[in-house]
């Protein structure tokens, strides 16, 4: 069942800060993540808890979307003590052998009231049009309707799309190619990678469908945050912020489609400060390769180019010290992702 807490609150100042936070295997000992050997010691767990507390204390986001949550009760208790009285999840991780956890979930925490919470399910009729039956997200997205000061009820979504890890183990089954051969391993990795890309792209587009159907019914502002596990410009994810409609003029698109579009908060920020070529900080490092995997997307109510917008993106901060200038004593059990934080300011 959804988990919602709703104490009272006071209307704060005219800025709202949003963060998307991949926690990296947030699991309280003595439980193990994925393998029986992956158990934090008490000291390691305390360091991880302390790092999370420092992040929220130093950055003070008002709404945080979390990924890789195993120990939801522990996270809720930590956040409550840090000043977040509202917290919600809609799913539970998988437990095998009583103590080994798999399939972490997403969660959301807020300083403002969460008035509704729901899982986001895939539209099966739309999935069937794509040739899929009984489609389910690899990780259940959530929608939290939050009463944000000045703008009111806002539909906030948290997601964690399928990773680039192969969709299945290689090499291929013997019935496809002889196993234990270089060719079987090579083709297996190609097919497994493409399978993951197809799943990630399908998740993104079916989630977008659910978001826009909700927008049509509720007419509420919307934001989407999460670990997308790919670049937003990739062929898998580019539809999330696409604004083109074949056969429509630009004026028609602006008038009829702008209301439904999602905008990358980084682009809104660089446009707002008139530095469109500003270099975007990565959120993930793998060897010498960097990429932006974590995003916060916003509806037109937060787009300063839209005359009717109430907020604008006034700041964009990527918390990455633990990745580029780390101290093991402080950062050793933090996370392998940088954390994007977006500040929304009320327009005058």
Short mmCIF file of N, CA, C and O in Angstrom, two decimals, residues 23 66-72 75 87 89-94 102-107 139-140 142 158 160:
data_model
loop_
_atom_site.label_atom_id
_atom_site.label_comp_id
_atom_site.label_asym_id
_atom_site.label_seq_id
_atom_site.Cartn_x
_atom_site.Cartn_y
_atom_site.Cartn_z
N UNK A 23 20.67 6.70 -4.72
CA UNK A 23 21.31 6.44 -3.43
C UNK A 23 22.37 5.35 -3.48
O UNK A 23 23.17 5.22 -2.54
N UNK A 66 14.08 9.77 -5.15
CA UNK A 66 15.14 8.82 -4.85
C UNK A 66 15.04 7.58 -5.74
O UNK A 66 13.95 7.13 -6.08
N UNK A 67 16.21 7.03 -6.08
CA UNK A 67 16.30 5.74 -6.74
C UNK A 67 17.21 4.82 -5.93
O UNK A 67 17.99 5.28 -5.10
N UNK A 68 17.09 3.54 -6.19
CA UNK A 68 17.88 2.49 -5.51
C UNK A 68 17.60 2.44 -4.01
O UNK A 68 18.51 2.39 -3.18
N UNK A 69 16.32 2.42 -3.67
CA UNK A 69 15.90 2.33 -2.27
C UNK A 69 15.54 0.87 -1.96
O UNK A 69 14.64 0.30 -2.57
N UNK A 70 16.25 0.29 -1.02
CA UNK A 70 15.90 -1.02 -0.47
C UNK A 70 15.23 -0.87 0.89
O UNK A 70 14.20 -1.46 1.15
N UNK A 71 15.84 -0.07 1.77
CA UNK A 71 15.36 0.07 3.15
C UNK A 71 14.53 1.35 3.27
O UNK A 71 15.03 2.39 3.72
N UNK A 72 13.27 1.26 2.89
CA UNK A 72 12.42 2.44 2.85
C UNK A 72 12.15 3.01 4.23
O UNK A 72 12.17 4.23 4.43
N UNK A 75 15.11 5.00 5.39
CA UNK A 75 15.24 6.27 4.67
C UNK A 75 14.20 7.26 5.17
O UNK A 75 14.52 8.45 5.36
N UNK A 87 6.73 11.68 3.00
CA UNK A 87 7.52 10.64 2.35
C UNK A 87 6.57 9.60 1.77
O UNK A 87 5.52 9.32 2.35
N UNK A 89 6.35 5.83 -0.86
CA UNK A 89 6.78 4.79 -1.79
C UNK A 89 5.52 4.07 -2.27
O UNK A 89 4.48 4.13 -1.62
N UNK A 90 5.64 3.35 -3.40
CA UNK A 90 4.48 2.61 -3.90
C UNK A 90 4.83 1.15 -4.21
O UNK A 90 4.00 0.41 -4.70
N UNK A 91 6.05 0.75 -3.91
CA UNK A 91 6.49 -0.60 -4.27
C UNK A 91 7.44 -1.11 -3.21
O UNK A 91 7.89 -0.35 -2.33
N UNK A 92 7.76 -2.40 -3.26
CA UNK A 92 8.71 -3.00 -2.33
C UNK A 92 9.75 -3.79 -3.12
O UNK A 92 9.43 -4.33 -4.20
N UNK A 93 10.98 -3.86 -2.63
CA UNK A 93 12.00 -4.64 -3.32
C UNK A 93 11.72 -6.14 -3.22
O UNK A 93 10.92 -6.58 -2.39
N UNK A 94 12.40 -6.89 -4.05
CA UNK A 94 12.30 -8.34 -4.02
C UNK A 94 13.30 -8.89 -3.01
O UNK A 94 14.44 -8.44 -2.95
N UNK A 102 16.85 -7.67 -4.02
CA UNK A 102 17.00 -7.29 -5.41
C UNK A 102 15.88 -6.33 -5.78
O UNK A 102 14.94 -6.14 -5.02
N UNK A 103 16.00 -5.72 -6.95
CA UNK A 103 14.94 -4.84 -7.47
C UNK A 103 14.60 -3.71 -6.52
O UNK A 103 13.50 -3.66 -5.96
N UNK A 104 15.52 -2.77 -6.31
CA UNK A 104 15.22 -1.62 -5.45
C UNK A 104 14.12 -0.76 -6.04
O UNK A 104 13.80 -0.87 -7.24
N UNK A 105 13.54 0.11 -5.24
CA UNK A 105 12.38 0.90 -5.66
C UNK A 105 12.73 2.38 -5.63
O UNK A 105 13.78 2.79 -5.14
N UNK A 106 11.81 3.18 -6.16
CA UNK A 106 11.95 4.63 -6.09
C UNK A 106 11.10 5.16 -4.94
O UNK A 106 10.16 4.50 -4.48
N UNK A 107 11.44 6.36 -4.47
CA UNK A 107 10.71 6.99 -3.36
C UNK A 107 10.75 8.50 -3.56
O UNK A 107 11.51 9.02 -4.39
N UNK A 139 11.23 -1.01 -13.17
CA UNK A 139 11.09 -0.46 -11.81
C UNK A 139 9.84 0.41 -11.80
O UNK A 139 9.70 1.29 -12.63
N UNK A 140 8.96 0.20 -10.87
CA UNK A 140 7.67 0.88 -10.84
C UNK A 140 7.84 2.38 -10.61
O UNK A 140 8.31 2.81 -9.56
N UNK A 142 6.54 6.23 -9.75
CA UNK A 142 5.49 6.73 -8.86
C UNK A 142 5.10 8.15 -9.25
O UNK A 142 5.87 8.88 -9.85
N UNK A 158 8.68 10.13 -10.21
CA UNK A 158 10.03 9.62 -9.98
C UNK A 158 10.17 8.31 -10.76
O UNK A 158 9.29 7.44 -10.69
N UNK A 160 13.16 5.30 -12.63
CA UNK A 160 14.50 4.74 -12.77
C UNK A 160 14.43 3.77 -13.94
O UNK A 160 14.02 2.62 -13.79
#
